[in-house]
Coordinates of C-alpha atoms and ligand atoms in Angstrom, one line a residue:
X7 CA -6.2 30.1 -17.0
X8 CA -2.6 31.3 -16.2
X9 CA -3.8 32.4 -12.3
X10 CA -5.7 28.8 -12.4
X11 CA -2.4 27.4 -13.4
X12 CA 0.0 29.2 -11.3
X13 CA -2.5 28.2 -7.8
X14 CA -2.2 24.2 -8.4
X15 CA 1.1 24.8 -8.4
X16 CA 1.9 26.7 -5.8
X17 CA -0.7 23.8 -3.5
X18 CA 1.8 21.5 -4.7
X19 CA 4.8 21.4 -2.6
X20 CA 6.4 19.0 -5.3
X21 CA 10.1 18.1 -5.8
X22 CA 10.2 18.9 -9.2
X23 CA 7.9 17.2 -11.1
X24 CA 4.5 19.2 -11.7
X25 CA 3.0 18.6 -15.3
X26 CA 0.3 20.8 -15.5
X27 CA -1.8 19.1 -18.3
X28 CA -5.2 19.7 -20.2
X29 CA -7.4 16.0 -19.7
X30 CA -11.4 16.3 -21.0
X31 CA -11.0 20.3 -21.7
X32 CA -10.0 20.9 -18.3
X33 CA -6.7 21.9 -16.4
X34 CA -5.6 19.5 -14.3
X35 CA -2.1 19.3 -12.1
X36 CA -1.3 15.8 -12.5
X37 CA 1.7 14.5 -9.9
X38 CA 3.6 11.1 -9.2
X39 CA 1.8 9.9 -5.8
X40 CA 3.4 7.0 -4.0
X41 CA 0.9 4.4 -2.1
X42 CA 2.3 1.5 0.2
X43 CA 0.2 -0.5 3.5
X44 CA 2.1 -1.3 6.5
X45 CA 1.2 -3.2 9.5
X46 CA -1.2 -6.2 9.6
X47 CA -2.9 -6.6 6.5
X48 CA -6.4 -6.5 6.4
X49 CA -8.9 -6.7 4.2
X50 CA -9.9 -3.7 1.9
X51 CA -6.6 -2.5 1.2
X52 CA -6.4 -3.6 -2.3
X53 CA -10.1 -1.9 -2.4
X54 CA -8.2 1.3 -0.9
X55 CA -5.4 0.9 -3.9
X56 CA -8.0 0.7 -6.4
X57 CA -9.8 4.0 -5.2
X58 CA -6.3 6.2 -5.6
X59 CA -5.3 4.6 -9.1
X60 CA -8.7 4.8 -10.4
X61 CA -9.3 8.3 -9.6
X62 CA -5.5 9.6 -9.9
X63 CA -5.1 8.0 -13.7
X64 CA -8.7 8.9 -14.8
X65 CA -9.5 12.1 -13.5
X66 CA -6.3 14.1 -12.4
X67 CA -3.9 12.2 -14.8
X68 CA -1.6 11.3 -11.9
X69 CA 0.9 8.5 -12.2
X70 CA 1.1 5.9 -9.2
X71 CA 4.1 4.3 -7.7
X72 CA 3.3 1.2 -5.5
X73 CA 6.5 0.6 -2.5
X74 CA 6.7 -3.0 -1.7
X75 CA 6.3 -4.2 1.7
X76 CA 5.4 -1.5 3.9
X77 CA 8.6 1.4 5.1
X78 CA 10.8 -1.6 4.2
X79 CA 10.4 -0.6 0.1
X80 CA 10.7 2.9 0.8
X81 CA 13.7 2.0 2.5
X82 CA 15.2 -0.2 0.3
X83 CA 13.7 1.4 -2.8
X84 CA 11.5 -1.8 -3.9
X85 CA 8.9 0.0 -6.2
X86 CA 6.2 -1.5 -8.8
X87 CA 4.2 0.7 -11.3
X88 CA 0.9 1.1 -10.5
X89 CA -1.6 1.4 -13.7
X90 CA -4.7 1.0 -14.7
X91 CA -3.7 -2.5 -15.4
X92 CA -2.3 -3.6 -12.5
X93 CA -5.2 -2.6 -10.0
X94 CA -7.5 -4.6 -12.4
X95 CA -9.5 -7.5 -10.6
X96 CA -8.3 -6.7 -7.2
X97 CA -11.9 -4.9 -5.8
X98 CA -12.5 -8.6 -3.8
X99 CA -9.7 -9.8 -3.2
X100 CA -8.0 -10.0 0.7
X101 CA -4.1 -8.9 1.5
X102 CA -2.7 -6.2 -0.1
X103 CA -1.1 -6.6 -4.1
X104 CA 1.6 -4.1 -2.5
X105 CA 2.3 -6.6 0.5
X106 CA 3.5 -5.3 3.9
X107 CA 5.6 -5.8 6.6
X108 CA 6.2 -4.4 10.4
X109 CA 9.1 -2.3 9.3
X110 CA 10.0 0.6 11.4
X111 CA 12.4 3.0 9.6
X112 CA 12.7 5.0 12.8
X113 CA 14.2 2.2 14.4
X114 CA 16.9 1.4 11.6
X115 CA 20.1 3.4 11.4
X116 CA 19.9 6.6 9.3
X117 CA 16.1 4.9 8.3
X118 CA 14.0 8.0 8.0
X119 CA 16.8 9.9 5.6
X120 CA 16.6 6.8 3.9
X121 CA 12.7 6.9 2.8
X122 CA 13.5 10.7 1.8
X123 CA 16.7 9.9 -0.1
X124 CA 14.0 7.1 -1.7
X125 CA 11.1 9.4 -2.1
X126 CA 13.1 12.0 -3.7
X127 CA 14.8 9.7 -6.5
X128 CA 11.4 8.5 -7.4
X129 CA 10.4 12.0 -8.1
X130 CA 7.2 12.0 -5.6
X131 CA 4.9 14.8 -4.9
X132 CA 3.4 13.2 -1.8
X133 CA 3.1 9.7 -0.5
X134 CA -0.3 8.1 0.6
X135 CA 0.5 5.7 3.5
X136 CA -2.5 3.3 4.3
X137 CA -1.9 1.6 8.0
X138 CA -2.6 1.7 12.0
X139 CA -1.3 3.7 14.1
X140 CA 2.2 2.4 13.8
X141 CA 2.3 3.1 9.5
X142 CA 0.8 6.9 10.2
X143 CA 3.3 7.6 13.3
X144 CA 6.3 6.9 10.9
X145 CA 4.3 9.1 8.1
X146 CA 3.9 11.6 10.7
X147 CA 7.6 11.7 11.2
X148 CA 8.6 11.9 7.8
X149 CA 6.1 14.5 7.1
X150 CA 7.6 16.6 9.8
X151 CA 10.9 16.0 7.7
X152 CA 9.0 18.2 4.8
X153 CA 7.3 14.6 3.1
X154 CA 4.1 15.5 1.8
X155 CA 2.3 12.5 3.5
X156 CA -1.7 11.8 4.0
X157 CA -2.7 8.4 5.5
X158 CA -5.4 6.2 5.5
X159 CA -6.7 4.2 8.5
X160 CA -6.5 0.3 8.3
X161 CA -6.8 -2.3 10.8
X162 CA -9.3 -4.8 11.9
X163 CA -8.4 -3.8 15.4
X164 CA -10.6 -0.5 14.7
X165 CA -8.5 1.3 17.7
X166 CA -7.7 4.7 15.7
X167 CA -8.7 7.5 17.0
X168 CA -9.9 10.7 14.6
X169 CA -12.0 8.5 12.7
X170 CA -15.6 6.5 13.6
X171 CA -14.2 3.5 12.1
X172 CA -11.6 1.6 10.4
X173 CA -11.9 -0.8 7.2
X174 CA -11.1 -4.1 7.7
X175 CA -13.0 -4.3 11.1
X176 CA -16.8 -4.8 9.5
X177 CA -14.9 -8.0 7.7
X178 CA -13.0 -9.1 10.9
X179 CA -16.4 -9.1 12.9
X180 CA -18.5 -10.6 10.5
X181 CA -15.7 -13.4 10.4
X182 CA -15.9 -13.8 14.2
X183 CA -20.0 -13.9 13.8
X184 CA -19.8 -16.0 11.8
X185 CA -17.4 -18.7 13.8
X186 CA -19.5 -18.2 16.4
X187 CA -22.7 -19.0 15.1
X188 CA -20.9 -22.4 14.4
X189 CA -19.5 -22.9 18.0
X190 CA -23.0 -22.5 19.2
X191 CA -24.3 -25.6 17.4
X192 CA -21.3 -27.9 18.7
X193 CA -21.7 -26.3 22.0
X194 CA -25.3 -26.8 22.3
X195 CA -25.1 -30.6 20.6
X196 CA -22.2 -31.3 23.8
X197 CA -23.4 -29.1 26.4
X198 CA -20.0 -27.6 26.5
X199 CA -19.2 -23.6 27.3
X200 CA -17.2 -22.4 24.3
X201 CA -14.3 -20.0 25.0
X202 CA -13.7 -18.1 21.4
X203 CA -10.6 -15.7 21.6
X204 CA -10.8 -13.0 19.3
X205 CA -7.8 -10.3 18.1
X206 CA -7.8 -6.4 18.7
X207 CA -4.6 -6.0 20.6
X208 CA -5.8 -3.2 23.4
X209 CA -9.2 -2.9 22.1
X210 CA -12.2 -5.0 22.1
X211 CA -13.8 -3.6 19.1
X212 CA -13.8 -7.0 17.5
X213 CA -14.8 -8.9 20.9
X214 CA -17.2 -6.4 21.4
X215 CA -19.0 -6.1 18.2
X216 CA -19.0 -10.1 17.4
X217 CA -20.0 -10.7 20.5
X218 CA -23.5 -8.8 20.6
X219 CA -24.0 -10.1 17.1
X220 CA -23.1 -13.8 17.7
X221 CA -25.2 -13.2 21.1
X222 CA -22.3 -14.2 23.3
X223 CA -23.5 -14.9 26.8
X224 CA -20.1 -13.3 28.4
X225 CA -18.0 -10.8 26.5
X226 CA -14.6 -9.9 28.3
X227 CA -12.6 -7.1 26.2
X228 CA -9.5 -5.3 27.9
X229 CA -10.9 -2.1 28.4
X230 CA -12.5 -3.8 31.5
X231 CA -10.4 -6.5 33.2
X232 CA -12.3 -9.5 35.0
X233 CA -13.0 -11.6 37.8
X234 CA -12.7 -14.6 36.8
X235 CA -15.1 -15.3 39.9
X236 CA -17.3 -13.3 38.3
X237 CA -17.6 -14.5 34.7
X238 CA -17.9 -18.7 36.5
X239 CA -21.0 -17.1 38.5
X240 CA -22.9 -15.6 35.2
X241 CA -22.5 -19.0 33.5
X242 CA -23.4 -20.7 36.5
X243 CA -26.8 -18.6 36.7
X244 CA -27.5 -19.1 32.9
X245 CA -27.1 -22.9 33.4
X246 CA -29.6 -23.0 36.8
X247 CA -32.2 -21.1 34.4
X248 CA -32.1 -24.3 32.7
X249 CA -29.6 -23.6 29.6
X250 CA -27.4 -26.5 29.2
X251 CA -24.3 -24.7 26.9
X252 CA -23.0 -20.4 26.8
X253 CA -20.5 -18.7 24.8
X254 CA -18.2 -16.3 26.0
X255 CA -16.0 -14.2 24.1
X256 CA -12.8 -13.3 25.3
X257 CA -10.3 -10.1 23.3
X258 CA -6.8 -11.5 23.1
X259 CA -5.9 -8.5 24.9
X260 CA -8.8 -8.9 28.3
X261 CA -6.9 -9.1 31.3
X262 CA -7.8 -11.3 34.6
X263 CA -8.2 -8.6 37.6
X264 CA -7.9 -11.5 40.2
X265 CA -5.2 -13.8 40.9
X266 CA -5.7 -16.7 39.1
X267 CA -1.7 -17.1 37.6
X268 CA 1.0 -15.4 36.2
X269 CA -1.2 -13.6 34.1
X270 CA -2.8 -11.4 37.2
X271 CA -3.4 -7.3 35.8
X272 CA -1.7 -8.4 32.4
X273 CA -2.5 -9.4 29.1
X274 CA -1.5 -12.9 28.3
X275 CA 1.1 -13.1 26.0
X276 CA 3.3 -15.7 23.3
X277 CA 6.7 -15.6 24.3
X278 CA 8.3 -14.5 21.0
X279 CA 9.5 -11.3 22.2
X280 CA 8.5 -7.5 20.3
X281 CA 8.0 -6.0 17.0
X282 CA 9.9 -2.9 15.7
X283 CA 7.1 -1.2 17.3
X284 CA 7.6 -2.6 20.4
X285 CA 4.2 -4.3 20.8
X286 CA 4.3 -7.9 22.2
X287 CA 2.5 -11.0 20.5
X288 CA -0.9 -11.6 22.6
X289 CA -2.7 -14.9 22.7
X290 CA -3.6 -17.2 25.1
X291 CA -6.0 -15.9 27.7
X292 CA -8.7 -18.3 25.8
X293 CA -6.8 -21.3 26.8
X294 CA -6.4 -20.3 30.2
X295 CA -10.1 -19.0 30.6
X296 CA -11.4 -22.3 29.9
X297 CA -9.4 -24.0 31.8
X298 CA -10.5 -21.7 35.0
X299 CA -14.3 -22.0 34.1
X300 CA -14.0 -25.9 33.6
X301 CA -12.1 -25.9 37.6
X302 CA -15.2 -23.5 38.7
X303 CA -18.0 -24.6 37.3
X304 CA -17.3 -28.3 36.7
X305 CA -19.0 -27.2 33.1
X306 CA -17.1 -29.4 30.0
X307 CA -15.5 -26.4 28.4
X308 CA -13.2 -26.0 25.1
X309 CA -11.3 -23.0 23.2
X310 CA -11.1 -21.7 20.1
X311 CA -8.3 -19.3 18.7
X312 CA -9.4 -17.5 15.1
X313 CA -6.4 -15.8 15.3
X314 CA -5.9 -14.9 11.7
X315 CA -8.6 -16.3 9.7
X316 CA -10.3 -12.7 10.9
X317 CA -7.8 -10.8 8.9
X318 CA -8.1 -13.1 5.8
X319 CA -10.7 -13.6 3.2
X320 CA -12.7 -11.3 0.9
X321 CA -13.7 -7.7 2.3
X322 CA -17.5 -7.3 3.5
X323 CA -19.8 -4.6 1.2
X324 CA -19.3 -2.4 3.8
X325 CA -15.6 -2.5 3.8
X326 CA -15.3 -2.0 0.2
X327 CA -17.5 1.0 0.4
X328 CA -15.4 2.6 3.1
X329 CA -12.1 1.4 1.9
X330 CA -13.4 3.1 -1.7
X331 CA -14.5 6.3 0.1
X332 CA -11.2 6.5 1.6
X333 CA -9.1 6.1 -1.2
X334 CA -10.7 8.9 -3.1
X335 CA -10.6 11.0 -0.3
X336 CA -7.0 10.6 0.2
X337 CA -6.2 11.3 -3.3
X338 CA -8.3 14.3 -3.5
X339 CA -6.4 15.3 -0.2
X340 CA -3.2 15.4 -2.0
X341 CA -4.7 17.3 -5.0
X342 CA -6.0 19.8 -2.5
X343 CA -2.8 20.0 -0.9
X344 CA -3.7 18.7 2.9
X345 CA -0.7 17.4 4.0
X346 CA 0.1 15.5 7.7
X347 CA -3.2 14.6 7.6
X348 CA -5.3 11.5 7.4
X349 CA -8.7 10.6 5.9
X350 CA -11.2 9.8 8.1
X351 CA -14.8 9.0 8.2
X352 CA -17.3 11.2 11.2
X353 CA -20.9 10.3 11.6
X354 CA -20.8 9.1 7.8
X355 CA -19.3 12.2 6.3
X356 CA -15.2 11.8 5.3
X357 CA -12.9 14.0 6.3
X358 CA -9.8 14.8 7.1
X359 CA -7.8 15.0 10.4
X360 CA -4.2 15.8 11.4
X361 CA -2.3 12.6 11.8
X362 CA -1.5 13.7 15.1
X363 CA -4.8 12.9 16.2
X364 CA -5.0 9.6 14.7
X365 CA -1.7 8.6 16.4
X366 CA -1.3 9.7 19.9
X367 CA -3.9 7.9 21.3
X368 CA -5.8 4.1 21.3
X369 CA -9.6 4.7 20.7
X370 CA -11.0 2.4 22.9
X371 CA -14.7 0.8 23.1
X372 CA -17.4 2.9 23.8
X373 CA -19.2 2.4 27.7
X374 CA -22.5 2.1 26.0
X375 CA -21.6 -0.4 23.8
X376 CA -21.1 -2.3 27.2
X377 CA -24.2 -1.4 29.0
X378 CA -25.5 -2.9 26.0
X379 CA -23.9 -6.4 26.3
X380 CA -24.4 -6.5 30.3
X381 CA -28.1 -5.4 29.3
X382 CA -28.7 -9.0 27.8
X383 CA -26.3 -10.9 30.4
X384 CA -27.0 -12.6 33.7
X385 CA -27.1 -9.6 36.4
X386 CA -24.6 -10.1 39.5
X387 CA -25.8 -9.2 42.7
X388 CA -23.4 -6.1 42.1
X389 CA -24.4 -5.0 39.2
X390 CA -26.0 -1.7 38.6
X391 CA -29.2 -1.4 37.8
Ligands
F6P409 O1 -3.3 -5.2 14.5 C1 -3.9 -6.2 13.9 C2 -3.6 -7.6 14.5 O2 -4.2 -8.6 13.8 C3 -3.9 -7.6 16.0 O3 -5.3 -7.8 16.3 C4 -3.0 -8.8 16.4 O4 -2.7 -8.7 17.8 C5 -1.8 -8.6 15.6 O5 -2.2 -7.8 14.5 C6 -1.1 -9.8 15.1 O6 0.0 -9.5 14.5 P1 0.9 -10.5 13.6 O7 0.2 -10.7 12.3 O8 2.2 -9.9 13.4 O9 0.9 -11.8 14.3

């Protein structure tokens, strides 16, 4: 008993708060975990909160502190105590209870000793930071600074890398699917081409994916950037084989390879400057896709923006799975003592990856998840076979 004590301890790189206590006959090494989500919200996360508190209060005896906002209540110390209670109900329910923000403590003077000075006073033996790649770099950093940090990947964009897929994206697409199933019968009732614009910043995961499920007849993502000449002559072929509306979906972050205007080898983009991350606000190319089919093709054509109705809403059963999976494994990760690390999910096993991995790179969409779209569109003279 006395080795088994002196061993959970020793995993434990805690401040100074390790209770070693006896819960159902067994030993257990019970800590005070902090949780917060950064970045854009998505759903899941609440299913992700749930996961931790359940497991940490009912099997390891842990006790959970919630930071407010993102980095910006570990900065400024903005805490609320997660129980039992307060995770009750929250399974379904969209956003986050902990709320978030696009707070970069590495950007804000003295910020990173901040979060320490924070993490310290609230007594923490590690800190479970659910996110993108933005939320894990800033984990990453902090856990270089001797934080005992494991992160869990979040967004509907589904670009991390180290891990097969995200939560939040399954909701996101079946959100898209769905729109796009709508736009078909007001397309088809007009005879119009519908241009639907879809988020995923620098991946077209959510393009991609709601695009072969709403059965999109063009699907531009920004992995491949495209003539616009191009994308006019596939509807024009569809139409002279007698169909009288299409669908094309266009990522927020596609590009235009060919001149058509300022826009030319770069994402369209809002004017409203950067983030503390530094990434710009896309949106747009939709608008100015349809206006460029309508001039080609003489086709009656109209836009949609979904913008972000895809990050609202209750997650999908598959999210909640996931997000549940996660959670547990991140907790059990901190128990085990695996530290600059993040939870992941490969093939449909979960594991655990160095944040590192998760971070320095954008996973981007598969090539064979193209072949498949250009498998069901209009083939271009060029076009291989
Ligand atoms: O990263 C998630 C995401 O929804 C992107 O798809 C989108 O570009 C961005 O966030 C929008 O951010 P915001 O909510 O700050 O407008």
């Amino acid at each position: 008993m006395r080795e088994k004590v002196q061993r959970l301890g020793q995993n434990a790189r805690s401040y100074d708060t390790i209770f070693v206590r006896l819960l159902h006959g067994r030993v257990t090494l019970a800590m005070r975990i902090g949780i917060l989500t950064g970045g854009g919200d998505c759903p899941g996360l609440n299913a992700v909160i749930r996961a931790v508190v359940r497991k940490g209060v009912l099997h390891y005896d842990d006790e959970l502190v919630g930071f407010m906002e993102g980095w910006r209540g570990v900065l400024e110390n903005k805490t609320m105590v997660l129980d039992y209670e307060a995770i009750s109900g929250i399974l379904p329910r969209g956003g986050t209870i902990l709320r978030t923000s696009r707070t970069n403590p590495s950007k804000r003077e003295g910020g990173l000793e901040r979060c320490m000075e924070t993490l310290k006073h609230n007594k923490l033996d590690a800190l479970i930071a659910i996110g993108g790649d933005d939320t894990n770099s800033v984990g990453q950093k902090l856990f270089e600074q001797g934080i005992n940090v494991v992160g869990v990947p979040k967004t509907i964009d589904n670009d991390l890398s180290g891990t097969d897929f995200c939560f939040g994206f399954d909701t996101a697409v079946n959100t898209a699917m769905d729109a796009i199933d709508r736009l078909h019968t007001t397309a088809e009732a007009h005879q119009r081409v519908m241009v639907v614009e879809v988020m995923g910043r620098d991946a077209g995961w959510i393009a991609m994916y709601s695009g072969i499920a709403g059965g999109a007849d063009v699907i531009l993502i920004p992995e491949k950037p495209f003539d616009i000449e191009e994308v006019a002559e596939r509807i024009r072929l569809r139409h002279a084989r007698g169909r009288y509306f299409s669908i094309i979906v266009v990522a927020e972050g596609a590009k235009f390879a060919t001149d058509v205007d300022s826009s030319q080898g770069a994402p369209v983009v809002t004017e409203m400057g950067k983030d503390e991350f530094g990434h710009v606000r896309l949106g747009g190319v939709g608008q100015v896709l349809a206006r460029e089919i309508e001039r080609r093709t003489g086709l009656e054509t109209r836009y949609v923006v979904l913008g972000h109705i895809q990050r609202g809403g209750s997650p999908s059963a598959f999210d909640r799975v996931l997000a549940s999976r996660y959670g547990i494994g991140a907790i059990d990760m901190v128990h085990r003592g695996e530290f600059g690390c993040m939870v992941a999910l490969r093939g449909n096993e979960i594991v655990s990856v160095p944040l590192t991995e998760a971070i320095n790179k954008n996973r981007l969409v598969d090539p064979a998840l193209v072949d498949v779209a250009l498998g069901m569109s209009e083939p271009l003279k060029g076009d291989k076979k």
